[in-house]
XYZ file of C-alpha atoms in Angstrom:
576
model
C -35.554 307.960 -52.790
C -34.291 307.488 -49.436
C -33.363 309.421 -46.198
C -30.933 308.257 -44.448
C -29.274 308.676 -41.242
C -25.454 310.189 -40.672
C -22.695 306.871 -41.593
C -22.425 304.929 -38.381
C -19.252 302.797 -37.414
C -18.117 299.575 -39.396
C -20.921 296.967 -38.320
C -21.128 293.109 -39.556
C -23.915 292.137 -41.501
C -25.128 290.567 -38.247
C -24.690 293.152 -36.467
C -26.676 295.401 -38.514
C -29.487 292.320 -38.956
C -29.679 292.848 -34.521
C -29.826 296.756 -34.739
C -32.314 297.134 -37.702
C -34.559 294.611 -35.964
C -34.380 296.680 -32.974
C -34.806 300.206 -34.730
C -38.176 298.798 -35.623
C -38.911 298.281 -32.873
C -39.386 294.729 -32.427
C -39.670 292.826 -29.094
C -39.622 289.275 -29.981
C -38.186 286.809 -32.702
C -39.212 283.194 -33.155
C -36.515 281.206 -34.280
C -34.315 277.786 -34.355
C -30.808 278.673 -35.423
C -28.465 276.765 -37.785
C -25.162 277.064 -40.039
C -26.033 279.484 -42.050
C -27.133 281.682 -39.476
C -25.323 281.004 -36.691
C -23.564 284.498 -37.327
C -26.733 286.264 -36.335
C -27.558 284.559 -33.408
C -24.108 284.954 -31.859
C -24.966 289.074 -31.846
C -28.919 288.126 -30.867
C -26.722 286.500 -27.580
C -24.607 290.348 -27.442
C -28.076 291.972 -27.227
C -30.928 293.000 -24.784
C -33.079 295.297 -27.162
C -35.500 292.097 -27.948
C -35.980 288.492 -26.987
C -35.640 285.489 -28.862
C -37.684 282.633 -28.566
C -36.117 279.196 -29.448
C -39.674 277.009 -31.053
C -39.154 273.467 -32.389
C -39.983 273.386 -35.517
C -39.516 276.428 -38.033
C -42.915 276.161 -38.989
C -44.236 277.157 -35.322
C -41.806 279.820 -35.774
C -43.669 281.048 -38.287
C -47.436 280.422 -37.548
C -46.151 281.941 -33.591
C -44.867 285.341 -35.509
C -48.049 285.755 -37.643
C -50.667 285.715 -34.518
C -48.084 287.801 -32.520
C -48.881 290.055 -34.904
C -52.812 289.159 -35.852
C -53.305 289.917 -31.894
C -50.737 293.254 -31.424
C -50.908 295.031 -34.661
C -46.859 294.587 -34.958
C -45.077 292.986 -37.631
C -44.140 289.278 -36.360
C -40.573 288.526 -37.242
C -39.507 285.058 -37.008
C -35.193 283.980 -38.178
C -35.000 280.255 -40.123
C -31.452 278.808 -41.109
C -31.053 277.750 -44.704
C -32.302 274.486 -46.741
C -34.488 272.147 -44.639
C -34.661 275.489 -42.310
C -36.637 277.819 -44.494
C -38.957 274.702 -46.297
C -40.088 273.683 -43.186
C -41.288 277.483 -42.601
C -42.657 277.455 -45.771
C -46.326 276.525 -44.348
C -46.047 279.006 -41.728
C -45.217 281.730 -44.823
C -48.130 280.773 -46.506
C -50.683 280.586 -44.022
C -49.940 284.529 -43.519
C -49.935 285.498 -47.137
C -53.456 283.630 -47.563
C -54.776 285.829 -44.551
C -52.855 288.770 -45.033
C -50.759 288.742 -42.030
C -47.449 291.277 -42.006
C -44.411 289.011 -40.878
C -40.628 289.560 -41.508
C -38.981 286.675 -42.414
C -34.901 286.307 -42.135
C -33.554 283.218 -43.761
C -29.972 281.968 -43.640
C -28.366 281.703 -47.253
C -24.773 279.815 -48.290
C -21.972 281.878 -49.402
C -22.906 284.119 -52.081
C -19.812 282.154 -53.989
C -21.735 278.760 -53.452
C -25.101 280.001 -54.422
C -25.681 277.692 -57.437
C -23.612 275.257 -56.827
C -25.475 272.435 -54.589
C -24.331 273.396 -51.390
C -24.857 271.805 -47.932
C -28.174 273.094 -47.234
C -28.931 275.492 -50.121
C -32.136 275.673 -51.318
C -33.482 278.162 -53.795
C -35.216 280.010 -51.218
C -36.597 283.162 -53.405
C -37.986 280.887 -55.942
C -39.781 278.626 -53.426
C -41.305 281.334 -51.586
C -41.699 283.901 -54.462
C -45.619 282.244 -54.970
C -46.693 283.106 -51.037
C -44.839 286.175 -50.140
C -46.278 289.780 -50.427
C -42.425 290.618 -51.704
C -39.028 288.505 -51.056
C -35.069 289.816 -51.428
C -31.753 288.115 -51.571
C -29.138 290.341 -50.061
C -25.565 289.893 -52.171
C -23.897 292.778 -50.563
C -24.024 294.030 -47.110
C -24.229 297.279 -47.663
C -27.731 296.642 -49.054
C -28.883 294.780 -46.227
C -30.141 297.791 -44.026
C -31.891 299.580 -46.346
C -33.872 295.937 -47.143
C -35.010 295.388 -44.349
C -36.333 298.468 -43.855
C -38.003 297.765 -47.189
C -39.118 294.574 -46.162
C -41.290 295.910 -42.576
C -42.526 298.854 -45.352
C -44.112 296.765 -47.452
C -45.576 293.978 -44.997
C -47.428 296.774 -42.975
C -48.572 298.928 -45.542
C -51.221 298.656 -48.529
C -52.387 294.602 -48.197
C -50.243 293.515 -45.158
C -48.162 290.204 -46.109
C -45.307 288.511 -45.105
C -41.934 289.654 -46.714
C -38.946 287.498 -46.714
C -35.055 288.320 -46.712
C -32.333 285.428 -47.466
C -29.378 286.240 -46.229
C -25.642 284.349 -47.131
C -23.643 283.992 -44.878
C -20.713 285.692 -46.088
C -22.988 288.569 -46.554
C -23.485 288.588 -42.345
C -19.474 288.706 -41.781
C -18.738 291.252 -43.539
C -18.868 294.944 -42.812
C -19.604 298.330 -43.862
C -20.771 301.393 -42.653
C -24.660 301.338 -40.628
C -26.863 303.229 -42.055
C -31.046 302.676 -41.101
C -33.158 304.725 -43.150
C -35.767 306.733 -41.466
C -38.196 306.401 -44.529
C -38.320 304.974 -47.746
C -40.358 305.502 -51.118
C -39.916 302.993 -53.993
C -41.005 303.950 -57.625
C -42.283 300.382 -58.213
C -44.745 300.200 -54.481
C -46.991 302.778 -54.117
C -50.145 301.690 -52.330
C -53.260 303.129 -52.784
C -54.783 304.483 -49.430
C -57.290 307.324 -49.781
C -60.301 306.143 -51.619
C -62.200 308.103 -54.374
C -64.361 310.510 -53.548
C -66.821 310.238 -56.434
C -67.308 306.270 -55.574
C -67.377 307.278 -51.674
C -70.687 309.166 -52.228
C -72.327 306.653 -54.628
C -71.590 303.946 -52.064
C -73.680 306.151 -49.778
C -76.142 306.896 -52.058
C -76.836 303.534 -52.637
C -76.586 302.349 -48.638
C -79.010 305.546 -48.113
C -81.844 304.016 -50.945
C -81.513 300.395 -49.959
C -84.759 298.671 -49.567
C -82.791 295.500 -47.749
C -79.357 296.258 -47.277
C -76.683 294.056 -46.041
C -73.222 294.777 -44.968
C -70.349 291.867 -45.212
C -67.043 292.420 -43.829
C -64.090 290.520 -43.699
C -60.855 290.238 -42.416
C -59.475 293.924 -43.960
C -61.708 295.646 -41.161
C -59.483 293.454 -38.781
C -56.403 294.341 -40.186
C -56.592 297.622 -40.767
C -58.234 298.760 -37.281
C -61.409 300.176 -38.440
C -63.902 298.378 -35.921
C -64.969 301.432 -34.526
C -65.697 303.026 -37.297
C -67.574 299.714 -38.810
C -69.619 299.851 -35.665
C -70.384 303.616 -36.235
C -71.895 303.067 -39.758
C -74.115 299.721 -38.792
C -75.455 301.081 -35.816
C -76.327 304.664 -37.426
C -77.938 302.892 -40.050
C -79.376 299.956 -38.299
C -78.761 297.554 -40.635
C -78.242 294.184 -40.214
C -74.392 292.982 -40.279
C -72.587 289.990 -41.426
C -68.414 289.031 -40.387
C -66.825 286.413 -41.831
C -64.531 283.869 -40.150
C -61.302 285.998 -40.535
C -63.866 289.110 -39.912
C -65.020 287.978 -36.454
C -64.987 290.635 -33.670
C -64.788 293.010 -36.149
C -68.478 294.005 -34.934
C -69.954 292.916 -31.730
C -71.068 289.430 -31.703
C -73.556 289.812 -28.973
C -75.649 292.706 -30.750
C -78.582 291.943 -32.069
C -77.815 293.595 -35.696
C -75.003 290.672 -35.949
C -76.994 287.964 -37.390
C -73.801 285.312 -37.470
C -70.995 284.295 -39.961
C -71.824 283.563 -43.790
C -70.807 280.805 -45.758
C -69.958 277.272 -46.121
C -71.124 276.826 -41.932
C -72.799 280.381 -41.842
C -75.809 280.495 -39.923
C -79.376 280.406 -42.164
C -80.336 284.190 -41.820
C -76.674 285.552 -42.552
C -76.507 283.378 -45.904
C -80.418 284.478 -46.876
C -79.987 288.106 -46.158
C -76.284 287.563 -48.251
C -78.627 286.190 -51.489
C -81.931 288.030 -50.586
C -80.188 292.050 -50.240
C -80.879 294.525 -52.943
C -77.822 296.431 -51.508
C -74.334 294.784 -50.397
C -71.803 296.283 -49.549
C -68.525 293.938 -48.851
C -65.747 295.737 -46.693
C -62.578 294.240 -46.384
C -63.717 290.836 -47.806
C -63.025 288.932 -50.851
C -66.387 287.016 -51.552
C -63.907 283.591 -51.501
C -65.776 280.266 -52.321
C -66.158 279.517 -48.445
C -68.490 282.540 -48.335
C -70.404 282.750 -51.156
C -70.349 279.402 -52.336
C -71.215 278.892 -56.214
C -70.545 282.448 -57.824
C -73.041 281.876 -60.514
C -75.651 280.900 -58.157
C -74.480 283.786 -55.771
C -75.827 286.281 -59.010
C -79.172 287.858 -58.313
C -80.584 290.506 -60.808
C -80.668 293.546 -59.809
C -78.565 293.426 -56.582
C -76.218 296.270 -56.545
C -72.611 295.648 -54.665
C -70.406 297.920 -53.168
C -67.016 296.530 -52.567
C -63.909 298.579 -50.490
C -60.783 296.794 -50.087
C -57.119 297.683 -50.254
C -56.002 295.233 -52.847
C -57.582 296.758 -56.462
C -56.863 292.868 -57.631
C -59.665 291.608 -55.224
C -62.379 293.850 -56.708
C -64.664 292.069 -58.981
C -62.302 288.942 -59.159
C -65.232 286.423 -57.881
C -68.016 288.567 -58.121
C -68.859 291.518 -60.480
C -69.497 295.137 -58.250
C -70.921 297.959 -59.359
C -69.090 300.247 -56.935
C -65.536 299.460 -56.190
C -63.509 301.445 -53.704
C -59.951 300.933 -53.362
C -58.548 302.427 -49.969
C -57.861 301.711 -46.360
C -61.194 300.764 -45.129
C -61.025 302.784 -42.180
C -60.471 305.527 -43.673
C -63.178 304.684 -46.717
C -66.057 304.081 -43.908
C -64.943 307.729 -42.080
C -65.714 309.107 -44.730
C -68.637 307.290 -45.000
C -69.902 308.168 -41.919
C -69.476 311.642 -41.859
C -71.370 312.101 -45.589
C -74.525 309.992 -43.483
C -74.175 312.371 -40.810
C -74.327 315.240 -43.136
C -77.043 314.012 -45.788
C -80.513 315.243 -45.221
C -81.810 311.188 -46.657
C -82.172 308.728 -44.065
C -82.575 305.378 -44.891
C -86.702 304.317 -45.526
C -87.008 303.019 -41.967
C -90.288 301.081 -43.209
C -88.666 299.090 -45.700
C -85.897 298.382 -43.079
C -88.242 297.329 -40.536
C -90.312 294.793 -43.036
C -86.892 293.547 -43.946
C -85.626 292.572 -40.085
C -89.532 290.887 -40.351
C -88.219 288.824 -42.944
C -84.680 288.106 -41.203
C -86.024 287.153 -37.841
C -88.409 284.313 -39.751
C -84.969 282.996 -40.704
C -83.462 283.844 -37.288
C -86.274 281.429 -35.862
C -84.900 278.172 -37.743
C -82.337 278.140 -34.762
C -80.077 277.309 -37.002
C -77.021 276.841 -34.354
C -79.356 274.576 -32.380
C -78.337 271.456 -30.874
C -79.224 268.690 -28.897
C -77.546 268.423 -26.062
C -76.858 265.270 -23.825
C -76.180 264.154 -20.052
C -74.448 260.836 -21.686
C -71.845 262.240 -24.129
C -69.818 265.827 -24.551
C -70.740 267.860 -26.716
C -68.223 269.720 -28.746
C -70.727 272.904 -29.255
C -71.420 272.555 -25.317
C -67.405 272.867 -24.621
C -67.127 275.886 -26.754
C -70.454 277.290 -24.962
C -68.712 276.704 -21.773
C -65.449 277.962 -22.476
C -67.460 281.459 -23.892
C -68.933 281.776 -20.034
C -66.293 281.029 -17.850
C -63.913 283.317 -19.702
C -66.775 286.070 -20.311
C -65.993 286.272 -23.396
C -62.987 288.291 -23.277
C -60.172 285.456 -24.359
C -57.785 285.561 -26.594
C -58.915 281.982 -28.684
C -57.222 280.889 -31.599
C -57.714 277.293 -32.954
C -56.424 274.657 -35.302
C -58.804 273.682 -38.600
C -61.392 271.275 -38.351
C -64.943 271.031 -37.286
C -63.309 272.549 -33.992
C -62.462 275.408 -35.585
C -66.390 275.841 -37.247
C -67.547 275.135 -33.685
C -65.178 277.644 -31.809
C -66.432 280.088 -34.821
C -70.147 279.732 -34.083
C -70.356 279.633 -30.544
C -67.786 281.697 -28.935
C -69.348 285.260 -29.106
C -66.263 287.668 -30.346
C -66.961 291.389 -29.172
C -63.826 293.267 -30.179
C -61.478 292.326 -32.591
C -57.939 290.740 -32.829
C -59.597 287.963 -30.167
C -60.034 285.647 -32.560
C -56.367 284.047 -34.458
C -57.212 281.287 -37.033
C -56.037 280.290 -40.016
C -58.701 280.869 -42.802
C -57.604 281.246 -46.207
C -55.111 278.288 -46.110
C -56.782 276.281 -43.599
C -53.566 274.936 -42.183
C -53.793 271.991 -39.055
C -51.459 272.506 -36.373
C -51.559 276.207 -36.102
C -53.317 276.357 -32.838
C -50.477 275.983 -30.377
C -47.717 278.078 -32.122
C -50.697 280.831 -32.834
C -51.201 280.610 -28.610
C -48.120 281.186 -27.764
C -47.681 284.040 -30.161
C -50.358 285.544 -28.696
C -49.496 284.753 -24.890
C -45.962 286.404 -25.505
C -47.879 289.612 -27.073
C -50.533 289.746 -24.046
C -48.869 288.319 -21.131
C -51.441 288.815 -18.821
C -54.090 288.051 -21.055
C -56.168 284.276 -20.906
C -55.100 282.693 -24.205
C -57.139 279.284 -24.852
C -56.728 276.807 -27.794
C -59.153 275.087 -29.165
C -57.838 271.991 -31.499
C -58.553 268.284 -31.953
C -57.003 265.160 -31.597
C -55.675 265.016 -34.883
C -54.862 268.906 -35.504
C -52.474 268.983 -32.049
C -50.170 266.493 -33.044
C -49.077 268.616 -35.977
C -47.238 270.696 -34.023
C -47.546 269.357 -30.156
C -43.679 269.674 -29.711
C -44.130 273.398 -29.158
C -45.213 272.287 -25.524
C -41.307 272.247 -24.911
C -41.023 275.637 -25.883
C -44.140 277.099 -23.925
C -42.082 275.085 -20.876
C -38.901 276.807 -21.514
C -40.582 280.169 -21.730
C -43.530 279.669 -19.372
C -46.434 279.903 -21.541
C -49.326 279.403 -19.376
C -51.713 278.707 -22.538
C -55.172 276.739 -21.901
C -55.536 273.800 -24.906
C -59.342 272.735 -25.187
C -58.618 269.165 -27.267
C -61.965 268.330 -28.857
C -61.179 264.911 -29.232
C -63.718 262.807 -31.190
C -61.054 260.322 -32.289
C -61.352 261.351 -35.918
C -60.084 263.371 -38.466
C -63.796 265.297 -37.944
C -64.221 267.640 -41.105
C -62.808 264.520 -42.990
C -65.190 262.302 -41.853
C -67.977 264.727 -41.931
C -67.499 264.857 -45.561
C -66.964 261.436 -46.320
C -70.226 260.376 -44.305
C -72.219 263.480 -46.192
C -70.981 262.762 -49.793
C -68.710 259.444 -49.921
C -70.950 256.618 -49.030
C -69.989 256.897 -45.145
C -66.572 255.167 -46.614
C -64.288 256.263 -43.734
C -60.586 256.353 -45.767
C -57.943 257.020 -43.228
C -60.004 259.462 -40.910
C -60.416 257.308 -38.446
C -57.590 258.073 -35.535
C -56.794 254.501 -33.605
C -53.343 254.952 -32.347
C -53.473 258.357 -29.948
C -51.477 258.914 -27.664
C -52.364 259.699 -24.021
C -52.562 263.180 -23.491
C -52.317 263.849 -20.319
C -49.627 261.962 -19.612
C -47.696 264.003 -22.620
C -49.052 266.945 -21.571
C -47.067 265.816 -17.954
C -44.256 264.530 -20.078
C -43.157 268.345 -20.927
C -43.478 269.315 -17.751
C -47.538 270.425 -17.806
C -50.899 269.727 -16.667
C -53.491 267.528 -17.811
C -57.149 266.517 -17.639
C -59.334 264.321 -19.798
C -62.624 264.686 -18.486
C -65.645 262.563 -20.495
C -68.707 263.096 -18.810
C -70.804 266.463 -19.669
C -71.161 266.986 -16.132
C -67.101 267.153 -15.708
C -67.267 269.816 -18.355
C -67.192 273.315 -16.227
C -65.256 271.931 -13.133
C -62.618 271.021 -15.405
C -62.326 274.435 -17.073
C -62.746 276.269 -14.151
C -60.044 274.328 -12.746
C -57.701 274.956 -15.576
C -58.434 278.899 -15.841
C -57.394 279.171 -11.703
C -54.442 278.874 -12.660
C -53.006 281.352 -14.778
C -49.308 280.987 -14.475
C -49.659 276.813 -15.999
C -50.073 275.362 -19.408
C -53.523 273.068 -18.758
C -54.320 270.400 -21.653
C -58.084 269.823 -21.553
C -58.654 266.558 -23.219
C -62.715 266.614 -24.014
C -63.773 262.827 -24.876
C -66.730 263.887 -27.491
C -69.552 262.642 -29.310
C -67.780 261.295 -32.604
C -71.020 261.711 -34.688
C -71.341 265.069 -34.159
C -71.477 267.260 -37.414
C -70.866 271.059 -38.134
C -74.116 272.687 -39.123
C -75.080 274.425 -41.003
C -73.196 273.871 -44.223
C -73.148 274.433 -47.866
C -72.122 271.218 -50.182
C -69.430 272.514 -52.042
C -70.539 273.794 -55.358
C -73.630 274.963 -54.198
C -75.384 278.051 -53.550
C -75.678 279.815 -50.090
C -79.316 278.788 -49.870
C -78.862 275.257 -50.713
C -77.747 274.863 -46.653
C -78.156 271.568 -45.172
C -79.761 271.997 -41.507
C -79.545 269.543 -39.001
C -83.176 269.248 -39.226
C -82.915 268.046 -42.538
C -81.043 264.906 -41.418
């Protein structure tokens, strides 16, 4: 069923593509027109309700819509043409549907008469994207198209947030009919479950409340669906210790001393033994992937009971067996939490808790994120370290993937959430400038900093041009160890040191491209170069600076856990 507003006048299908984008409120659209939908942008050009923002490459359109809306809580909308238009935003699509992110995408079409047909730039756009969109529509009759797209920014916010496409013919954007936006909408087939089950609330309690060594894991769902503060309420009433994962980040404090680090695959030692060693887990917004818990089947421990919330009732017990599932918002799941704690007469057995942060801080005392620093050679951890004081912690950092990424992960300290914009389920190179600018347009006074390599900038590096055009003042922290790092971190760990096609000897000169679009560059290589130069660059916050660190090219990412192994089978840099 759905409500609609009284018949408005005789609108185009463009024309009602402008005005449902701006009933929803939506301030910016990332874009790079073509044929199919040059009809659109000529009303975009009529309009002042929202801006658009012309990227070079539909991908960056894309990746710059998702962390507009990672760091805002808006759904990102980004506008591709047809064909070659909507495949090359096809990486961008499924980078947010890995991680959840609610995006609207508009694609071009051909003529609903040459649908079929091999067209000039058709492509079948609904069957390419139908394996990494939360939902995707073809609209064959304008008067359908308002009532879509008010479907389509439904069902990307609500239940698990995802990115929803519409394709679009162009026929279908001349012609007219009556505008009519919807002010709500139900569908028989999407009904999300929000409110979580009572019954399982109160055993999930039960169980926190009788733990002997209790561990909480949280993901990227606490991010998503706002519920910091009341993730924050429940660890620091209980005092127990706390674990985020890479997309989870900020979701907790980072600089409180229940945090004990991120899990998994380049966790820190104590977050991955308290993980295996709990009696009690309780996952929250997480989906125990195989970057977190490693080998499932040496992940099993006897005994351990696990409480998992999430949203999505297909992520419960899909990796690992629970034996408490909740399926809800988890904001809403831990309220209610939180108030049955505050209302039960049991506290938790604060002498089992305290021999159990014994045991923790004998792991916490392997310094696991230790490193050894040097006056001869930058290193990568030491940037990162840097970058963490001069900005006090309070940037906006998102990052390509690479050892960068683990680096900007483990040693930039996130306190609040939505700080942190990375592409983790994926793991998609050349997100780090488009996700900057994203984020620069949502918080334009804010100090937005990428951190990327050598190899992951050049994926996308034209989008300098754009953050010229638009004056995107975003910092880019290059860790530049002239290799494909993470490549050649696992080819030197478990391929005989045989370096196939990691090794970078043709890069360009950065700060002369960086200059080339009309920027600012440094390369600095001596550690003692290291803070002048970032100070330098954060001074001014009205220019685009691009950092270029010279760094130690042996440097590896510790810890880490071989693939196929278990979380306690980490190697340590001591080890080596």
């Amino acid at each position: 069923m759905t409500q609609k507003t009284t018949p408005g006048p005789q609108l185009t299908g463009a024309e009602i593509v402008v005005r449902c984008l701006a009933e929803e409120g939506v301030k910016f659209v990332f874009g790079y027109p073509g044929g199919a939908v040059l009809n659109i942008y000529d009303e975009i050009f009529k309009q002042d309700k929202f801006k658009h923002v012309l990227v070079r490459h539909e991908q960056a359109a894309v990746h710059a819509a998702d962390a507009y809306s990672r760091s805002s809580q808006d759904v990102g909308v980004c506008l591709v043409t047809s064909g070659p238009g909507v495949t090359n935003a096809v990486t961008g699509i499924a980078t947010a549907y890995m991680d959840s992110v609610p995006i609207v995408i508009i694609s071009g079409q051909v003529p609903t008469h040459a649908i079929g047909q091999d067209a000039f730039q058709e492509c079948d756009t609904v069957g390419i994207t139908r394996p990494c969109v939360k939902h995707n529509f073809l609209v064959k009759d304008v008067r359908d198209l308002a009532v879509t797209i008010k479907k389509a920014f439904y069902i990307a916010r609500t239940g698990r947030p995802g990115p929803v496409l519409v394709d679009i013919p162009k026929d279908v954007t001349a012609n007219k009919c009556a505008f009519e936006y919807p002010r709500e909408i139900s569908m028989r087939s999407y009904q999300p479950q929000g409110k979580g089950h009572g019954g399982q609330i109160k055993k999930a309690v039960q169980l926190l409340l009788d733990a002997k060594r209790p561990m909480i894991y949280t993901g990227g769902g606490i991010i998503l669906n706002d519920a910091a503060p009341e993730l924050t309420r429940l660890v620091r009433r209980l005092g127990y210790p706390i674990t985020n994962t890479l997309m989870g980040l900020g979701g907790y404090p980072a600089t409180d001393p229940q945090f004990l680090g991120m899990p998994g695959m380049h966790g820190t030692y104590e977050a991955n033994m308290a993980m295996q060693e709990c009696d009690v887990l309780i996952a929250i917004g997480a989906r125990f992937d195989d970057r977190v818990i490693g080998n499932p089947g040496h992940f099993y421990r006897e005994g351990r009971k696990i409480i998992h919330i999430d949203i999505d009732p297909s992520s419960i017990s899909k990796r690992v067996r629970v034996d408490v599932p909740i399926v809800g918002y988890v904001k809403d799941v831990l309220a209610e939490m939180n108030d049955l704690i505050d209302a039960s007469e049991k506290q938790p057995d604060q002498a089992a808790l305290k021999a159990w942060w014994t045991q923790i801080k004998t792991w916490q005392a392997k310094e696991c994120l230790k490193y050894r620093n040097s006056d001869e050679v930058i290193k990568p951890q030491f940037v990162v370290q840097k970058l963490y004081e001069i900005t006090g912690g309070d940037a906006f950092i998102t990052s390509d993937v690479g050892q960068h990424q683990m680096w900007a992960a483990q040693y930039y300290k996130f306190d609040k959430p939505r700080r942190w914009i990375n592409s983790g389920g994926l793991g998609t190179m050349g997100v780090g400038l488009p996700y900057a600018m994203g984020v620069q347009l949502a918080h334009p006074d804010a100090t937005v900093a990428c951190i990327t390599g050598e190899a992951s900038i050049q994926m996308c590096i034209q989008e300098l041009s754009t953050c010229r055009q638009y004056h995107i003042p975003v910092k880019i922290v290059n860790l530049n160890n002239r290799y494909l790092g993470m490549v050649r971190q696992w080819q030197e760990f478990f391929y005989g040191n045989r370096h196939a096609e990691s090794y970078m000897d043709a890069l360009p000169d950065f700060v002369k491209l960086a200059e080339a679009y009309g920027h600012h560059g440094i390369r600095i290589e001596k550690p003692g170069d290291v803070e002048g130069a970032l100070r330098e660059a954060f001074k001014h916050r009205e220019k685009l600076f691009f950092l270029d660190f010279i760094t130690d090219q042996t440097e590896n990412v510790f810890p880490m856990v071989p693939g196929g192994k278990g979380l306690t089978e980490m190697i340590l840099a001591e080890e080596l």
